[in-house]
Coordinates of C-alpha atoms and ligand atoms in Angstrom, one line a residue:
M134 CA -31.1 35.1 39.6
T135 CA -28.5 32.4 39.3
E136 CA -26.1 32.6 36.4
D137 CA -26.7 30.1 33.7
P138 CA -23.3 28.6 32.6
R139 CA -24.7 27.3 29.4
S140 CA -24.0 28.9 26.0
I141 CA -24.3 27.7 22.4
V142 CA -20.7 28.4 21.9
R143 CA -19.5 26.5 24.9
R144 CA -17.8 23.2 24.2
Q145 CA -19.8 20.6 26.0
S146 CA -18.7 17.0 26.9
V147 CA -20.8 14.2 25.5
P148 CA -23.5 13.0 27.9
H149 CA -22.2 10.5 30.5
S150 CA -23.0 6.9 29.7
V151 CA -22.2 3.7 31.5
S152 CA -22.4 1.9 28.2
R153 CA -19.9 2.5 25.4
P154 CA -20.3 2.5 21.6
V155 CA -19.3 -0.7 19.8
V156 CA -18.1 1.2 16.7
T157 CA -15.1 3.4 17.0
P158 CA -16.5 7.0 17.2
I159 CA -15.1 9.5 14.7
Y160 CA -13.0 12.2 16.5
P161 CA -12.9 15.2 14.2
S162 CA -11.5 17.4 17.0
V163 CA -8.4 19.2 16.0
V164 CA -7.5 20.0 19.5
Y165 CA -7.8 18.3 22.9
R166 CA -8.3 20.1 26.2
S167 CA -6.4 19.3 29.4
T168 CA -7.3 19.8 33.0
D169 CA -4.2 21.9 33.9
A170 CA -0.6 22.6 33.0
D171 CA 0.7 19.7 35.2
E172 CA -1.4 17.2 33.3
L173 CA 0.0 18.6 30.0
D174 CA 3.5 18.1 31.5
S175 CA 2.8 14.5 32.2
Q176 CA 1.5 14.0 28.7
Y177 CA 4.5 15.6 27.0
E178 CA 6.9 13.7 29.3
G179 CA 5.3 10.4 28.5
R180 CA 3.8 9.7 32.0
A181 CA 0.3 9.9 30.7
S182 CA -1.1 9.1 27.3
G183 CA -3.4 11.5 25.4
Y184 CA -3.7 13.7 22.4
T185 CA -3.1 17.4 21.9
Y186 CA -3.4 18.3 18.3
A187 CA -4.8 16.2 15.4
R188 CA -1.9 16.6 13.1
E189 CA 0.2 15.0 15.8
G190 CA -2.3 12.2 16.4
H191 CA -5.9 11.3 17.1
P192 CA -7.8 8.2 18.2
N193 CA -8.9 7.2 14.7
A194 CA -5.3 7.1 13.5
S195 CA -4.2 5.2 16.6
V196 CA -6.8 2.6 16.2
L197 CA -6.0 2.1 12.5
A198 CA -2.2 2.1 13.0
E199 CA -2.5 -0.4 15.8
K200 CA -4.4 -2.9 13.5
I201 CA -1.9 -2.6 10.7
D202 CA 1.0 -2.9 13.1
W203 CA -0.5 -6.1 14.3
L204 CA -1.2 -7.4 10.8
E205 CA 2.5 -6.8 9.9
G206 CA 3.7 -8.6 13.0
M207 CA 5.3 -5.6 14.7
D208 CA 6.8 -6.2 18.1
P209 CA 5.4 -3.5 20.5
A210 CA 8.9 -2.9 21.7
W211 CA 9.7 -1.5 18.2
G212 CA 7.3 1.4 18.7
K213 CA 4.3 2.2 16.5
G214 CA 3.6 2.7 12.8
T215 CA 2.3 6.0 11.5
V216 CA -0.7 6.6 9.3
M217 CA -0.2 9.1 6.5
G218 CA -2.6 10.9 4.2
S219 CA -1.6 8.6 1.3
G220 CA 0.7 5.8 0.3
M221 CA 3.0 8.4 -1.3
G222 CA 2.9 10.4 2.0
A223 CA 4.1 7.2 3.8
I224 CA 7.0 6.8 1.4
S225 CA 7.8 10.6 1.5
A226 CA 7.7 10.8 5.3
M227 CA 9.9 7.7 5.6
L228 CA 12.5 9.1 3.2
L229 CA 12.4 12.7 4.7
G230 CA 12.6 11.3 8.3
I231 CA 15.6 9.0 7.8
L232 CA 17.8 10.2 5.0
Q233 CA 20.2 13.1 4.6
A234 CA 21.1 14.9 1.4
G235 CA 24.0 13.0 -0.3
D236 CA 22.6 9.6 0.8
H237 CA 22.2 7.0 -1.9
I238 CA 19.2 4.8 -2.5
V239 CA 19.0 1.6 -4.5
A240 CA 15.4 1.3 -5.7
G241 CA 13.6 -1.3 -7.7
D242 CA 13.3 -0.4 -11.4
Q243 CA 9.6 -1.5 -11.6
L244 CA 8.2 0.5 -8.6
Y245 CA 4.8 2.0 -8.6
G246 CA 4.8 4.9 -11.1
R247 CA 4.7 7.8 -8.7
S248 CA 7.4 6.1 -6.5
L249 CA 9.6 5.9 -9.6
R250 CA 8.9 9.6 -10.4
L251 CA 9.8 10.5 -6.8
M252 CA 13.1 8.5 -7.3
T253 CA 14.1 9.9 -10.7
K254 CA 12.7 13.5 -10.6
D255 CA 12.1 14.8 -7.1
L256 CA 14.6 13.2 -4.8
P257 CA 17.6 14.2 -7.0
R258 CA 16.4 17.8 -6.7
L259 CA 16.8 17.5 -2.9
G260 CA 20.3 16.1 -3.1
Y261 CA 19.5 12.4 -2.7
E262 CA 21.2 10.0 -5.1
I263 CA 19.3 7.1 -6.7
T264 CA 20.2 4.0 -8.7
L265 CA 17.4 1.9 -10.1
A266 CA 18.1 -1.9 -10.3
D267 CA 16.2 -5.1 -11.1
P268 CA 14.9 -6.6 -7.9
T269 CA 14.4 -10.0 -9.4
D270 CA 18.2 -10.2 -9.5
A271 CA 19.9 -9.7 -6.1
G272 CA 23.2 -9.5 -7.9
A273 CA 22.0 -6.4 -9.8
I274 CA 20.9 -4.8 -6.4
A275 CA 24.3 -5.7 -4.9
A276 CA 26.2 -4.2 -7.9
A277 CA 24.4 -0.9 -7.4
I278 CA 25.5 -0.5 -3.7
R279 CA 28.0 2.4 -3.0
P280 CA 29.7 3.6 0.1
E281 CA 27.0 6.2 0.6
T282 CA 24.1 3.8 0.1
R283 CA 21.7 4.0 3.1
M284 CA 18.6 2.2 1.8
I285 CA 17.2 -0.4 -0.6
L286 CA 13.6 0.2 -1.6
V287 CA 11.6 -2.6 -3.3
E288 CA 8.2 -4.0 -3.9
V289 CA 7.7 -7.7 -3.7
V290 CA 5.5 -8.2 -6.8
S291 CA 5.9 -5.7 -9.6
N292 CA 3.2 -3.8 -11.5
P293 CA 1.9 -4.9 -14.0
T294 CA 4.0 -8.0 -15.0
L295 CA 3.8 -9.5 -11.5
R296 CA 7.5 -10.3 -11.4
V297 CA 8.6 -11.5 -7.9
A298 CA 11.6 -9.9 -6.2
D299 CA 14.4 -12.0 -4.8
M300 CA 13.6 -10.9 -1.3
E301 CA 15.9 -13.4 0.4
G302 CA 18.8 -12.4 -1.8
I303 CA 18.1 -8.6 -1.3
A304 CA 17.8 -9.0 2.4
R305 CA 21.2 -10.7 2.4
V306 CA 22.7 -7.8 0.4
A307 CA 21.1 -5.3 2.8
R308 CA 22.6 -7.1 5.8
E309 CA 26.1 -7.5 4.3
H310 CA 26.3 -3.8 3.4
D311 CA 24.5 -2.6 6.6
V312 CA 21.8 -0.6 4.6
L313 CA 18.1 -0.3 5.5
L314 CA 15.8 -2.6 3.6
V315 CA 12.4 -0.9 2.8
V316 CA 9.5 -2.9 1.4
D317 CA 6.4 -1.4 -0.1
N318 CA 4.0 -4.3 0.7
T319 CA 0.9 -2.8 -1.0
F320 CA 0.5 -5.5 -3.7
T321 CA 1.2 -8.5 -1.5
T322 CA -0.4 -7.4 1.8
P323 CA 0.5 -9.0 5.1
R324 CA -1.8 -11.9 4.2
A325 CA 0.7 -13.1 1.6
F326 CA 4.0 -11.7 2.8
R327 CA 5.2 -10.2 6.0
P328 CA 8.4 -8.2 5.2
F329 CA 9.6 -7.9 8.8
E330 CA 9.9 -11.7 8.9
H331 CA 12.1 -11.5 5.8
G332 CA 14.7 -9.0 6.9
A333 CA 12.9 -5.7 6.2
D334 CA 13.7 -2.7 8.4
I335 CA 10.8 -0.6 7.2
V336 CA 7.5 -1.5 5.7
I337 CA 5.2 0.8 3.7
H338 CA 1.6 0.5 2.7
S339 CA -0.8 2.3 0.5
I340 CA -3.9 1.6 2.7
T341 CA -5.9 3.0 -0.2
K342 CA -5.7 -0.3 -2.0
L343 CA -6.5 -3.8 -0.5
L344 CA -6.4 -2.8 3.2
A345 CA -9.2 -0.2 3.0
G346 CA -10.6 -2.0 0.0
H347 CA -13.5 0.2 -1.1
S348 CA -11.9 2.9 -3.2
D349 CA -13.3 5.6 -1.0
V350 CA -10.3 6.6 1.0
T351 CA -6.7 7.5 0.3
L352 CA -4.2 6.7 3.2
G353 CA -0.8 5.2 3.8
W354 CA 1.2 3.6 6.7
A355 CA 4.9 3.3 7.4
A356 CA 6.7 1.6 10.3
G357 CA 10.2 0.4 11.2
R358 CA 11.7 -2.3 13.4
T359 CA 13.2 0.1 15.9
P360 CA 11.8 2.9 18.1
E361 CA 14.4 5.3 16.5
L362 CA 13.0 4.6 13.0
N363 CA 9.4 4.9 14.1
T364 CA 10.1 8.2 15.9
A365 CA 11.9 9.6 12.8
I366 CA 9.0 8.6 10.5
Y367 CA 6.4 10.0 12.9
D368 CA 8.2 13.3 13.4
A369 CA 8.7 13.8 9.6
A370 CA 5.0 13.0 9.0
V371 CA 3.9 15.5 11.7
T372 CA 6.4 18.2 10.7
W373 CA 5.8 18.0 6.9
G374 CA 2.1 17.7 7.4
M375 CA 1.5 14.2 6.1
T376 CA -0.7 12.6 8.7
G377 CA -4.2 11.3 7.9
S378 CA -7.6 12.7 8.8
P379 CA -10.0 11.2 11.4
F380 CA -12.7 10.5 8.9
D381 CA -10.4 8.8 6.4
C382 CA -8.9 6.7 9.2
W383 CA -12.4 5.7 10.4
L384 CA -13.4 4.6 6.9
A385 CA -10.2 2.7 6.5
E386 CA -10.7 0.9 9.9
R387 CA -14.2 0.0 8.7
G388 CA -12.8 -1.5 5.5
L389 CA -9.9 -3.2 7.3
H390 CA -12.4 -5.3 9.4
T391 CA -13.2 -7.3 6.2
F392 CA -9.7 -7.2 4.7
E393 CA -9.0 -10.9 5.3
L394 CA -12.4 -12.1 4.0
R395 CA -12.1 -9.9 0.9
Y396 CA -8.5 -10.9 0.3
D397 CA -9.3 -14.6 0.4
R398 CA -12.3 -14.3 -1.8
A399 CA -10.5 -12.1 -4.3
Q400 CA -7.5 -14.4 -4.4
A401 CA -9.7 -17.5 -5.0
N402 CA -11.4 -15.6 -7.8
A403 CA -8.0 -14.5 -9.2
T404 CA -6.7 -18.1 -9.2
A405 CA -9.9 -19.3 -11.0
L406 CA -9.8 -16.4 -13.5
A407 CA -6.1 -17.1 -14.4
E408 CA -7.0 -20.8 -14.9
A409 CA -9.9 -19.9 -17.2
L410 CA -7.9 -17.4 -19.2
V411 CA -5.2 -19.9 -20.0
S412 CA -7.7 -21.8 -22.1
T413 CA -9.5 -18.8 -23.6
Q414 CA -9.2 -18.2 -27.3
G415 CA -7.6 -14.9 -28.1
V416 CA -5.5 -14.8 -24.9
A417 CA -1.8 -15.0 -25.8
S418 CA -0.5 -15.3 -22.2
V419 CA -1.5 -15.1 -18.6
L420 CA 0.5 -13.9 -15.7
Y421 CA -0.3 -15.0 -12.1
P422 CA 2.6 -15.5 -9.6
T423 CA 1.7 -18.9 -8.3
R424 CA 0.9 -20.5 -11.6
P425 CA 3.6 -23.0 -12.9
D426 CA 3.9 -21.1 -16.1
H427 CA 4.9 -17.8 -14.4
P428 CA 8.6 -16.9 -14.9
D429 CA 9.2 -16.5 -11.1
H430 CA 7.0 -19.4 -10.1
N431 CA 9.6 -21.1 -7.9
R432 CA 10.4 -17.9 -6.1
A433 CA 6.7 -17.1 -5.7
K434 CA 6.1 -20.6 -4.2
A435 CA 9.0 -20.1 -1.7
L436 CA 8.0 -16.6 -0.7
L437 CA 4.3 -16.5 -1.0
G438 CA 3.3 -20.2 -0.8
D439 CA -0.2 -20.4 -2.2
Q440 CA -0.9 -16.7 -1.8
G441 CA -0.8 -15.4 -5.4
A442 CA -3.0 -12.4 -4.3
N443 CA -5.6 -10.7 -6.4
M444 CA -3.8 -9.4 -9.5
V445 CA -4.0 -11.2 -12.8
S446 CA -2.4 -9.9 -16.0
F447 CA -2.9 -11.2 -19.5
R448 CA -2.0 -10.3 -23.1
L449 CA -4.8 -10.2 -25.7
D450 CA -3.9 -11.2 -29.2
G451 CA -4.3 -7.9 -31.0
G452 CA -3.7 -4.2 -30.4
R453 CA -5.6 -1.0 -29.3
E454 CA -8.7 -1.8 -31.3
T455 CA -9.0 -5.3 -29.7
V456 CA -8.4 -3.8 -26.2
N457 CA -11.1 -1.1 -26.7
Q458 CA -13.6 -3.7 -28.0
F459 CA -12.9 -5.9 -25.0
L460 CA -13.3 -2.9 -22.6
H461 CA -16.7 -2.0 -24.2
A462 CA -17.9 -5.6 -24.1
A463 CA -16.9 -5.9 -20.4
E464 CA -19.2 -3.0 -19.6
H465 CA -20.0 -4.1 -16.1
I466 CA -16.4 -4.2 -15.0
A467 CA -14.8 -0.8 -14.2
F468 CA -12.0 0.3 -16.4
A469 CA -10.1 2.3 -13.8
P470 CA -6.5 2.6 -12.9
T471 CA -6.6 1.4 -9.3
L472 CA -6.3 -1.9 -7.5
G473 CA -7.7 -3.7 -4.4
D474 CA -11.3 -2.5 -4.8
I475 CA -14.0 -4.9 -3.6
G476 CA -15.2 -5.0 -7.3
T477 CA -13.0 -6.1 -10.1
T478 CA -11.2 -3.3 -12.1
L479 CA -9.3 -3.5 -15.4
S480 CA -6.4 -1.4 -16.4
H481 CA -4.4 -0.9 -19.6
P482 CA -0.8 -0.1 -18.7
A483 CA 0.2 1.0 -22.2
S484 CA -2.3 4.0 -22.0
S485 CA -2.1 4.7 -18.3
S486 CA 0.6 3.7 -15.8
H487 CA 3.3 3.1 -18.4
R488 CA 2.3 5.6 -21.0
G489 CA 5.4 7.7 -20.2
L490 CA 7.7 4.9 -21.6
T491 CA 8.5 4.5 -25.3
E492 CA 6.9 1.5 -27.0
A493 CA 10.3 -0.2 -27.0
G494 CA 10.7 0.5 -23.3
R495 CA 7.3 -1.1 -22.7
L496 CA 8.0 -4.1 -24.8
A497 CA 11.3 -4.6 -23.0
L498 CA 9.1 -5.1 -19.9
G499 CA 6.6 -7.3 -21.7
I500 CA 3.9 -4.7 -21.8
T501 CA 2.3 -5.1 -25.2
E502 CA -0.6 -3.0 -26.5
G503 CA -2.9 -5.9 -25.7
F504 CA -1.7 -6.1 -22.1
I505 CA -4.5 -6.0 -19.5
R506 CA -4.1 -5.9 -15.8
T507 CA -7.0 -7.2 -13.7
S508 CA -7.4 -6.3 -10.0
V509 CA -9.8 -9.1 -9.1
G510 CA -12.6 -8.4 -6.6
C511 CA -15.1 -10.3 -4.7
E512 CA -17.9 -11.0 -7.3
D513 CA -19.4 -14.3 -7.8
P514 CA -16.6 -16.1 -9.6
D515 CA -18.8 -17.7 -12.3
Q516 CA -20.3 -14.4 -13.2
L517 CA -17.0 -12.6 -13.3
I518 CA -15.2 -15.2 -15.3
G519 CA -18.2 -15.5 -17.7
E520 CA -18.2 -11.7 -18.3
I521 CA -14.5 -11.5 -18.9
T522 CA -14.2 -14.5 -21.2
K523 CA -17.4 -13.5 -23.2
A524 CA -16.0 -10.0 -23.6
I525 CA -12.7 -11.5 -24.9
A526 CA -14.7 -13.7 -27.4
K527 CA -16.5 -10.6 -28.7
A528 CA -13.2 -8.6 -29.0
V529 CA -10.8 -11.0 -30.8
Ligands
LIG297 C1 -1.1 3.0 -5.0 C2 0.3 2.7 -4.6 C3 1.1 3.6 -3.9 C4 0.7 5.0 -3.6 O1 -0.4 5.0 -2.7 P1 -1.4 6.2 -2.7 O2 -2.3 5.8 -1.5 O3 -2.2 6.2 -4.0 O4 -0.6 7.4 -2.5 C5 2.4 3.2 -3.6 N1 2.9 1.9 -3.9 C6 2.1 1.0 -4.5 C7 2.6 -0.3 -4.8 C8 0.8 1.4 -4.9 O5 0.0 0.5 -5.6

């Protein structure tokens, strides 16, 4: 009797096929097998490319990172971006990979809420020093620089008041003081703004938002403009365990294929919604970066051109009661604290992202009780604008 080499516990290869799948397969494998020790040598020594262990890399992460690298205009000579398990993971790996205890960071004072918490609560515990400064004023950023400053971290458009940072001025400050400029490009996306073309050394994304676009995956990406920066970010992500899972990367790649279509549609909807809200009874003010009545309109034009992106904020006349009536009346639009979903979502900063501030602190930023932030999606514009303006009419 000949021995049967098969067994249900044996790891089989997939059947040989001369044709290949059109869609990227999902590679859940944690580990990759090699032919022999010499092959492993050539892989570790960079003479052959391949994978070994999923935390260190897998095809789904590579495919996703390559697409975002390309969208952000990375030169292949700089190395590759790294995909992390979340946007916060991307920021954390970047900081942990590059900075030492004692280094000083100048950070925008209107960053994403968790980033602000990282700056004010967690990093100081680890020996990093932080100064927050207003990124719409490059002079304020410059005034915060110290001899130990290694990094400036800003977002281009702030949440939820949509103020536009003085990116040209900040890039000049970074160059003059020889500090790294890090830009969280989540709100603007590479469709509106490509930070590497404006002096950024490192770019960060929460892929979770517009890039993936369907609120079904949490991932992040970080990349720098030198191989040293990218190696440092990658090594921190792998060592601290921050890399993303194959299935999440696969979902994000699927979402990314329609990113530009979704973005353009959402932006056109946002522009039309802002226009409609301006003449809606009960709306005290409307914020949209490319509108002529926006406080940073000229800077938005210079930096973003016509790309105002998909976020529109507005202030309702009235307080909590009016807001709640509006949210009830707008029953088909999700009241949910995220952004960049294919469907429109509404958020109320005073009770969510900015609830930690005092009322005076919120008012100093222009966040009234009637302040609503809209992440505009890809609905039919007439339907969307009709629903929102009718809900406002019911509430005020
Ligand atoms: C959501 C967000 C983050 C954090 O991303 P997660 O994927 O939720 O961890 C960081 N920065 C900005 C601007 C964001 O909107």
